[in-house]
Coordinates of C-alpha atoms in Angstrom, one line a residue:
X1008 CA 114.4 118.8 164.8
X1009 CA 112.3 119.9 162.3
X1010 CA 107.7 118.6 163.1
X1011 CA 106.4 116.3 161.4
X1012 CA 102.1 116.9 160.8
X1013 CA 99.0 114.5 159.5
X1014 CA 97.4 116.4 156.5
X1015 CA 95.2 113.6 155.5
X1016 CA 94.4 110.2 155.6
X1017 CA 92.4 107.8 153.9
X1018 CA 91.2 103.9 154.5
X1019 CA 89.9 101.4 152.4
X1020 CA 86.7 99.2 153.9
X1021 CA 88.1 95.9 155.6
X1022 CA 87.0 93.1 153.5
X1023 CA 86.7 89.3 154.8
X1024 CA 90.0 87.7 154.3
X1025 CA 88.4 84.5 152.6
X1026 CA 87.1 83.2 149.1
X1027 CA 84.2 84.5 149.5
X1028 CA 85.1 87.7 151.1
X1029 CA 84.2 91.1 148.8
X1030 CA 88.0 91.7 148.0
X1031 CA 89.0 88.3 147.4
X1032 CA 89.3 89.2 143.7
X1033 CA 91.4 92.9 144.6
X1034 CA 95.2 92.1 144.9
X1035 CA 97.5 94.2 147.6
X1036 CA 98.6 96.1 144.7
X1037 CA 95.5 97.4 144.0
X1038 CA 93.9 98.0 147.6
X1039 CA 97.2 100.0 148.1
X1040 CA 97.4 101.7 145.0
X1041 CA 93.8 103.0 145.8
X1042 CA 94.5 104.6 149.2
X1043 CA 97.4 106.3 147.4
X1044 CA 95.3 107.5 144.7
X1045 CA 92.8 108.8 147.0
X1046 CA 94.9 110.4 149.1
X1047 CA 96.6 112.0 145.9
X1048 CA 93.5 113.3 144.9
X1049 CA 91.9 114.6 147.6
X1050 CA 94.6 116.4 148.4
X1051 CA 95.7 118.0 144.8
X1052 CA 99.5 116.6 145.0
X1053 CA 101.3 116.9 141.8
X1054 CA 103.2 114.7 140.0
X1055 CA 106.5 113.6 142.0
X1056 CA 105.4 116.2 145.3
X1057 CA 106.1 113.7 147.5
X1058 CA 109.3 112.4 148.8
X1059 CA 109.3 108.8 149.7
X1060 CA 105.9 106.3 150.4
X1061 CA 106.5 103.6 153.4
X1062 CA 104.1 100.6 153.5
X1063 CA 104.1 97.9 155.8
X1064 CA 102.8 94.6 154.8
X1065 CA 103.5 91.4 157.2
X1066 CA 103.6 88.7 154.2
X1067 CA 105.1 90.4 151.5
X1068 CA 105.4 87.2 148.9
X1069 CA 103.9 86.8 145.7
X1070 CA 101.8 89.3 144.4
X1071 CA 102.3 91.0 147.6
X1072 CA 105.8 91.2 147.7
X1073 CA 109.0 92.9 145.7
X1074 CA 109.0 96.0 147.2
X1075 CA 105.2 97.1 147.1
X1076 CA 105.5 100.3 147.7
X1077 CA 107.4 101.5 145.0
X1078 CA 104.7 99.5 142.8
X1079 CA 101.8 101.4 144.5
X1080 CA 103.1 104.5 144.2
X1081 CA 103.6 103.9 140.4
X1082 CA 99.8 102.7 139.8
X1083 CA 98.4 104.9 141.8
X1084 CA 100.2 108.1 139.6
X1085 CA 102.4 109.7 142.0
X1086 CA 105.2 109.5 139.4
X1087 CA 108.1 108.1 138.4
X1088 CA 110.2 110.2 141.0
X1089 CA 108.4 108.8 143.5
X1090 CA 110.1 105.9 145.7
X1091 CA 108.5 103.6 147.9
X1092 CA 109.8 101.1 150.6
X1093 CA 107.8 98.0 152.2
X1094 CA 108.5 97.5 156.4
X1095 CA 107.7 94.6 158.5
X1096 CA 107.2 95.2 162.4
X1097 CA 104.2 92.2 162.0
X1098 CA 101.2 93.7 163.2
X1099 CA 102.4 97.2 163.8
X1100 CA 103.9 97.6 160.6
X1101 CA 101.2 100.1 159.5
X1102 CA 101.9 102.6 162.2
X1103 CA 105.7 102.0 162.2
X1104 CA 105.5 103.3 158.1
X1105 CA 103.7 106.5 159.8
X1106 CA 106.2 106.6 162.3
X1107 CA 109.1 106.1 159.4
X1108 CA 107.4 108.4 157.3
X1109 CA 107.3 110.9 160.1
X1110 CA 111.3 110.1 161.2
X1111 CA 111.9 111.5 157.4
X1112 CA 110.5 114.6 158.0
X1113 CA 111.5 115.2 161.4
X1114 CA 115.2 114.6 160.2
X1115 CA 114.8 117.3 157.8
X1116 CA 115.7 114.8 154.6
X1117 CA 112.3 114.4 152.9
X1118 CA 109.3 117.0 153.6
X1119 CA 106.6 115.4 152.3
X1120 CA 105.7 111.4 152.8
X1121 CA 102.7 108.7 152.9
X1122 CA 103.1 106.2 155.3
X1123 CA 100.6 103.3 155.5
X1124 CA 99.8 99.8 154.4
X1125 CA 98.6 97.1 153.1
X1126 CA 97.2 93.3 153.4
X1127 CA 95.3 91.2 151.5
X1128 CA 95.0 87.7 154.1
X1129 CA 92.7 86.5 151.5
X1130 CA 95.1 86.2 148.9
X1131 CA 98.0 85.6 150.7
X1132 CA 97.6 83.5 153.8
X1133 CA 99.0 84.7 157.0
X1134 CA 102.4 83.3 158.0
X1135 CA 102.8 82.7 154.3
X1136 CA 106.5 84.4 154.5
X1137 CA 107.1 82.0 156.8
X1138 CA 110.0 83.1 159.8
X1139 CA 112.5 81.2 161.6
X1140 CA 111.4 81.3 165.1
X1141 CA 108.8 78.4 164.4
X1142 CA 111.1 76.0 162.9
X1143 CA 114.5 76.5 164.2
X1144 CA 115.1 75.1 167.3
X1145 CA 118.1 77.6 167.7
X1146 CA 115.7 80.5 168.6
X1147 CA 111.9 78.6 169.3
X1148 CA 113.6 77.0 172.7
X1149 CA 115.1 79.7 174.0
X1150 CA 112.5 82.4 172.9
X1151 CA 109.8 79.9 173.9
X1152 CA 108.2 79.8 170.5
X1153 CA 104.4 79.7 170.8
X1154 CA 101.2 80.7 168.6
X1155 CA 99.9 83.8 169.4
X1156 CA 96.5 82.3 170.4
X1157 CA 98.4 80.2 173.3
X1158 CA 100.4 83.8 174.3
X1159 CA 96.6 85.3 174.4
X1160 CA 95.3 82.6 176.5
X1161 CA 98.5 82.6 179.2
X1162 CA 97.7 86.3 179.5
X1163 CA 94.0 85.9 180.4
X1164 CA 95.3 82.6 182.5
X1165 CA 97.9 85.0 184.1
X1166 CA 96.1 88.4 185.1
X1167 CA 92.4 86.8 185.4
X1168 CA 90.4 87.3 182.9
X1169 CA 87.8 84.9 182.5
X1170 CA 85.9 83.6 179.1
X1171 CA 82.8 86.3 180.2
X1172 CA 85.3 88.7 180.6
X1173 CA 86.9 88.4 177.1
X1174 CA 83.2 87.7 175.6
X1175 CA 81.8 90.8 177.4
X1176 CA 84.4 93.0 175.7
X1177 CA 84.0 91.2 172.5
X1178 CA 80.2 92.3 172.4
X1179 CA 81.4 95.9 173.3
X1180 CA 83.8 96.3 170.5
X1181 CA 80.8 95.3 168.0
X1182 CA 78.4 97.6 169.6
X1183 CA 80.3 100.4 168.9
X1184 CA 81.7 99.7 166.0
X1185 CA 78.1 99.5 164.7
X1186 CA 77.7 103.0 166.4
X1187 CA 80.0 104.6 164.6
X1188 CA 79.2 103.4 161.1
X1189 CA 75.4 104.2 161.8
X1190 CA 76.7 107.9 163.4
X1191 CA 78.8 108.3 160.4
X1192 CA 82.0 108.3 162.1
X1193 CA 84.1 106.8 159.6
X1194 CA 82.5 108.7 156.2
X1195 CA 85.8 111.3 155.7
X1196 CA 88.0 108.4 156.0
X1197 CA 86.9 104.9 154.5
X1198 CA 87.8 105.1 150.2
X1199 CA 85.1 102.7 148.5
X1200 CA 87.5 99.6 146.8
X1201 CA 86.3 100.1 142.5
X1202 CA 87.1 97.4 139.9
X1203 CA 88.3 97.9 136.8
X1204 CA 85.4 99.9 135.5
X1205 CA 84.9 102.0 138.4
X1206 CA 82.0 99.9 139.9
X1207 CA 82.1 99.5 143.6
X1208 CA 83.0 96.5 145.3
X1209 CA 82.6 97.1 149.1
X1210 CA 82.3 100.6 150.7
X1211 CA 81.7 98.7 154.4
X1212 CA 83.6 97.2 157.1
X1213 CA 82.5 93.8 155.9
X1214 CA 83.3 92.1 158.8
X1215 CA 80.9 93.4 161.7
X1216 CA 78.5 90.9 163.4
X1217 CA 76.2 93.9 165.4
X1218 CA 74.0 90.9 166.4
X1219 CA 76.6 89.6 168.7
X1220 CA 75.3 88.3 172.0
X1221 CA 77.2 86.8 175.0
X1222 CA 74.6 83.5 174.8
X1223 CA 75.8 83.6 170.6
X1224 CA 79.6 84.3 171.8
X1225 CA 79.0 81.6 174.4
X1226 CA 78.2 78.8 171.8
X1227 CA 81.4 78.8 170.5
X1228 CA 84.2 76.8 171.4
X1229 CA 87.9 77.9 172.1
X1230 CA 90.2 78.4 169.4
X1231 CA 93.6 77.5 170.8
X1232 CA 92.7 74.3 173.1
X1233 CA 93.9 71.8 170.6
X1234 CA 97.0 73.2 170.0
X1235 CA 98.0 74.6 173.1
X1236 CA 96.8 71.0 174.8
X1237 CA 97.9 68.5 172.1
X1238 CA 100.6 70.3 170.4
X1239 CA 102.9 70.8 173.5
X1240 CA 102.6 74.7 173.6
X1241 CA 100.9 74.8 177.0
X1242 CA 103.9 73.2 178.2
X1243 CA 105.7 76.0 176.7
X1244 CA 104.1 78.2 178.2
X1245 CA 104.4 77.0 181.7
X1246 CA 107.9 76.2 181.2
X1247 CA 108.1 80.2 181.1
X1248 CA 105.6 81.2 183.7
X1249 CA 105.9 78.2 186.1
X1250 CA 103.5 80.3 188.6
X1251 CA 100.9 79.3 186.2
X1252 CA 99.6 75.6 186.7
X1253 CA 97.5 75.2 183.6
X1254 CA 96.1 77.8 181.0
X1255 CA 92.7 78.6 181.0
X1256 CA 91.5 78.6 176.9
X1257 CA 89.2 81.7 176.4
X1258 CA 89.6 83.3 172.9
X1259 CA 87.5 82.3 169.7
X1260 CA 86.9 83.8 166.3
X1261 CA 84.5 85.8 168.2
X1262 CA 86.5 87.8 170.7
X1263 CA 89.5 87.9 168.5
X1264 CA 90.7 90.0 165.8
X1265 CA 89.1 89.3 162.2
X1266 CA 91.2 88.2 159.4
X1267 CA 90.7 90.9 156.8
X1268 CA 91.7 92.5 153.3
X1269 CA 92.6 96.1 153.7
X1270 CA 94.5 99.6 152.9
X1271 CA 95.1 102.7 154.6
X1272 CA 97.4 105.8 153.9
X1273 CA 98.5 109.0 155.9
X1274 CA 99.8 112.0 154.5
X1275 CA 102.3 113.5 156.4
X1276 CA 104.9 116.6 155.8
X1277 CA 106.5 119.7 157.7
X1278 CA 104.6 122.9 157.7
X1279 CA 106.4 124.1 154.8
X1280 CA 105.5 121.6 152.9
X1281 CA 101.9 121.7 153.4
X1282 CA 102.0 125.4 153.2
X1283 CA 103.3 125.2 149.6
X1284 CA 100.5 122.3 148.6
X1285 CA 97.8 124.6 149.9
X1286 CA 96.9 121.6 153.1
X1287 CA 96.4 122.7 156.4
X1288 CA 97.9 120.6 159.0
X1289 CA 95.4 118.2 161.7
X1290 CA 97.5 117.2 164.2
X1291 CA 101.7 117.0 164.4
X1292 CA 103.8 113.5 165.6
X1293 CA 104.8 114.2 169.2
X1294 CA 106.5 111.3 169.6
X1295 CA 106.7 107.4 168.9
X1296 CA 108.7 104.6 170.4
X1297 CA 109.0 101.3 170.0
X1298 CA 110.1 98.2 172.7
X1299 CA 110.9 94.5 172.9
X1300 CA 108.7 92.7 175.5
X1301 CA 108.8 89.1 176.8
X1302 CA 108.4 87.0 173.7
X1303 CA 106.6 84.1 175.6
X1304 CA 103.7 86.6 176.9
X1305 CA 104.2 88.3 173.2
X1306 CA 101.0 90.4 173.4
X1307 CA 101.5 92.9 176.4
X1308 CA 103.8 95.4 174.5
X1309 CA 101.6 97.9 174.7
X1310 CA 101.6 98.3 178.2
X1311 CA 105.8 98.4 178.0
X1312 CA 106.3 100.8 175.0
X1313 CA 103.6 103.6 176.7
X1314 CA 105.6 103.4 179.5
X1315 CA 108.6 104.2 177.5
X1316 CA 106.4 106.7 175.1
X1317 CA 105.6 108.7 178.2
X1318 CA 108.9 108.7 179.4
X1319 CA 110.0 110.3 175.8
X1320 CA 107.3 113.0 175.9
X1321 CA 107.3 113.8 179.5
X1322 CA 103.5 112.5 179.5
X1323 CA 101.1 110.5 181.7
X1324 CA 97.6 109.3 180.7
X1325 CA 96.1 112.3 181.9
X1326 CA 97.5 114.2 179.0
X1327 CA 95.8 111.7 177.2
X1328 CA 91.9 112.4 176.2
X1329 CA 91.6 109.1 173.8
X1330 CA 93.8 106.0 173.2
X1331 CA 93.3 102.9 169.8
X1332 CA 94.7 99.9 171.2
X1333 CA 94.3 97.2 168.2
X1334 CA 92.2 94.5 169.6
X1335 CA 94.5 91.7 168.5
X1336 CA 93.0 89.8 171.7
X1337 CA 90.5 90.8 173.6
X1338 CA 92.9 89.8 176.8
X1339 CA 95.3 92.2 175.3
X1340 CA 93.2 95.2 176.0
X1341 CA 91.9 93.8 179.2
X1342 CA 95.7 93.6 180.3
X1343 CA 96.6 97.2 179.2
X1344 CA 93.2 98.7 180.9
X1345 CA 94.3 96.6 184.0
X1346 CA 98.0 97.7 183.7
X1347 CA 97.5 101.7 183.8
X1348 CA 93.8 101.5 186.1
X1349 CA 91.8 103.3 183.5
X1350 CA 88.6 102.2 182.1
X1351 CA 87.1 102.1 178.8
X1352 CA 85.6 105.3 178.8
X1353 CA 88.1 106.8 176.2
X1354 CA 89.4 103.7 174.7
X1355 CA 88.6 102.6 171.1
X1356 CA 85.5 104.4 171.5
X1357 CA 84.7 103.2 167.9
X1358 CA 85.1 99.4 168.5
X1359 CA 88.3 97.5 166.9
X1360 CA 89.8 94.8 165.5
X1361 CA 87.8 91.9 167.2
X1362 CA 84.2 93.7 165.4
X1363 CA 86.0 95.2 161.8
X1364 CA 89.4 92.7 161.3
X1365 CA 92.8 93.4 161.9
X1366 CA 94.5 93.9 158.1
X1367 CA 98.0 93.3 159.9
X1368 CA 100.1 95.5 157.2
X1369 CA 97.6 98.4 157.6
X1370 CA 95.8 98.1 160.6
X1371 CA 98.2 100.6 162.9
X1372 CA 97.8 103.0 160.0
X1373 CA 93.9 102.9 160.0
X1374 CA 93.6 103.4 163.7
X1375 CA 95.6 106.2 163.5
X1376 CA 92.9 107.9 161.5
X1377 CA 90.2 106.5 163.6
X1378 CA 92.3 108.3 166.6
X1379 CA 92.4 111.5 164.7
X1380 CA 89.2 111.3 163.3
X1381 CA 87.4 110.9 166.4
X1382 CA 89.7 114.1 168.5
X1383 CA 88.1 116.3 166.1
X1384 CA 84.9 115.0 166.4
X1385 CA 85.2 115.3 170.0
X1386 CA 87.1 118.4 169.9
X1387 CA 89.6 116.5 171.9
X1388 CA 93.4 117.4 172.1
X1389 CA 96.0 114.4 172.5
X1390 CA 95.7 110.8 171.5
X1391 CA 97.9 107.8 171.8
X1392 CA 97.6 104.5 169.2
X1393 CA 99.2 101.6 170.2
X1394 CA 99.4 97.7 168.8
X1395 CA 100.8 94.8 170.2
X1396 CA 103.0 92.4 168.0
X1397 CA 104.3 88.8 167.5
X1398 CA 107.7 88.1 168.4
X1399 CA 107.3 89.9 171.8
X1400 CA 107.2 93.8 171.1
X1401 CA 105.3 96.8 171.1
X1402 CA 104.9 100.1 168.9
X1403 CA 103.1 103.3 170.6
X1404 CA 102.9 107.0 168.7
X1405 CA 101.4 110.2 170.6
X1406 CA 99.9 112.7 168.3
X1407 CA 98.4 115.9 169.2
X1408 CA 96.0 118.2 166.9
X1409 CA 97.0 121.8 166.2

């Protein structure tokens, strides 16, 4: 099987997904066609060079949707030659584009690809494709159909993680997230989003709230009471974990992720490939799984599909020296620190989704370059990215610098 490398990768800022957010008035199509375009110009890729372009997006309807990939890769002036494809693992979508992009090249079929992706929640609402495991009885009983908030709660209910607990990572994730934009961290990666006339919109993680206290966390109240209490779904809940006598509501807009506009891409090829473009390779694919996990608990994935990630490679976590987690929930990290006994030391050392948004198309994409980004700043070896999803499932991918 023929190795599959990262050449580049570029991000867009993560706008506020609302009205008044700065990339309320970008569509998808253009916040993707942007990350293409940078990464086709920093990179010098001619015309047609590249093979196929994957890009998840979780609500592809609208403006969003028929197949925009293929779009993107048009505006963006890859060329005519150039396909593209749109994928839909929810929230992991973006890093399961990488990972298909990757598959391409490892296969020997394609040589050179851009996986990535792509939401604008501004624009299009989140759930707008709708789905049938809310609304058909068929599969919601059996699968015991709940909102994501509820699964997060019954996981902090279940392993013990109290409202300070959540709240005290919460404050974490913003402090360094603010870090690493003040250190410069993100610079190589994050593309400024330009209008029309090449005037810059937002070249910042837009979301950040570095003033975040535990007494200004502590004021607010929980997201998912109402709902879990009133609207049957703690009942649900129980019903599946029975050694649970009532859920203990802990998440808020504050230590959950942010709804956000966003792009990313990732360059990827074989070392012939990149040899012919003149791009020297950072870091290879060494291997990517993916698993189904209990779809009442929903969130704790991760913890399954690195088990099953190791497995394939032959790996533990001390081969690791960093790991992303997307910070879906802050009980979703909690559970995966508490799962494998390792602290936070070399986990999301930049902050996450609950301080810069979660962009659910593009999000696995852009913490793969935050991953690679930060093992070279580090001159670190081995990293592993991981993301919980809805549904009950979980996407992991290893990659290792050369």
């Amino acid at each position: 099987m023929a190795e599959a490398y990262i050449y580049d990768h570029v991000r867009t800022p993560r706008g506020r997904g609302k009205i008044d957010g700065a990339l309320h008035e970008v569509t998808a199509l253009t916040l993707a066609a942007q990350a293409l375009e940078a990464i086709r110009m920093r990179n010098g890729l001619q015309t047609g060079q590249v093979d196929d372009v994957v890009l998840g997006c979780v609500d592809p309807v609208g403006e969003a949707g028929g197949d925009i990939a293929r779009m993107a890769a048009l505006r963006a002036g890859l060329g005519d030659a150039v396909p593209g494809i749109q994928i839909n693992r929810f929230c992991a979508s973006g890093l399961d584009a990488v990972n298909f992009a990757s598959a391409q090249v490892m296969a020997g079929q394609h040589e050179l690809t851009i996986g990535g992706g792509v939401e604008s929640m501004s624009r299009v609402g989140i759930g707008a494709s709708g789905g049938a495991w809310p609304v058909d009885p068929s599969i919601a009983i059996p699968a015991y159909f709940m909102p994501q908030g509820v699964s997060a709660d019954l996981i902090a209910t279940k392993y013990g993680f109290t409202r300070d607990d959540c709240d005290a990572f919460a404050v974490e994730s913003q402090q360094r997230a603010a870090a690493a934009w003040a250190d410069g961290r993100f610079k190589n990666a994050v593309v400024p989003v330009k209008d029309i006339n090449g005037i810059t919109i937002l070249d910042r993680d837009e979301h950040m709230r570095p003033d975040t206290t535990m007494q200004s966390l502590g004021q607010l109240k929980a997201s998912f009471a109402q709902v879990g209490e009133m609207g049957g779904f703690e009942a649900v809940a129980i019903q599946a974990h029975p050694e649970v006598e009532a859920i203990n509501y802990v998440h808020h807009a504050g230590n959950s992720s942010g709804i956000v506009d966003g792009a990313a891409a990732v360059l990827i090829g074989s070392r012939q490939a990149g040899a012919r473009a003149g791009l020297k390779p950072r870091a290879r694919i060494k291997a990517f799984a993916n698993i189904g996990s209990e779809p009442a608990m929903m969130l704790t994935g991760p913890v399954d599909v690195t088990h099953k990630v190791f497995a394939r490679a032959g790996m533990s976590f001390s081969d690791i020296d960093l790991v992303e987690i997307n910070e879906a929930f802050a009980s979703v990290v909690l559970r995966y620190l508490q799962a494998f006994d390792i602290g936070m030391a070399k986990v999301n050392v930049n902050g996450g989704a609950i301080a810069m948004g979660h962009p659910l198309g593009a999000t696995g994409a852009m913490i793969l370059g935050t991953l690679l980004d930060e093992l070279e700043r580090r001159d670190l070896a081995t990293g592993l990215v991981t993301l919980c999803i809805g549904g009950g499932m979980g996407t992991a991918t290893i990659i290792e610098r050369v």
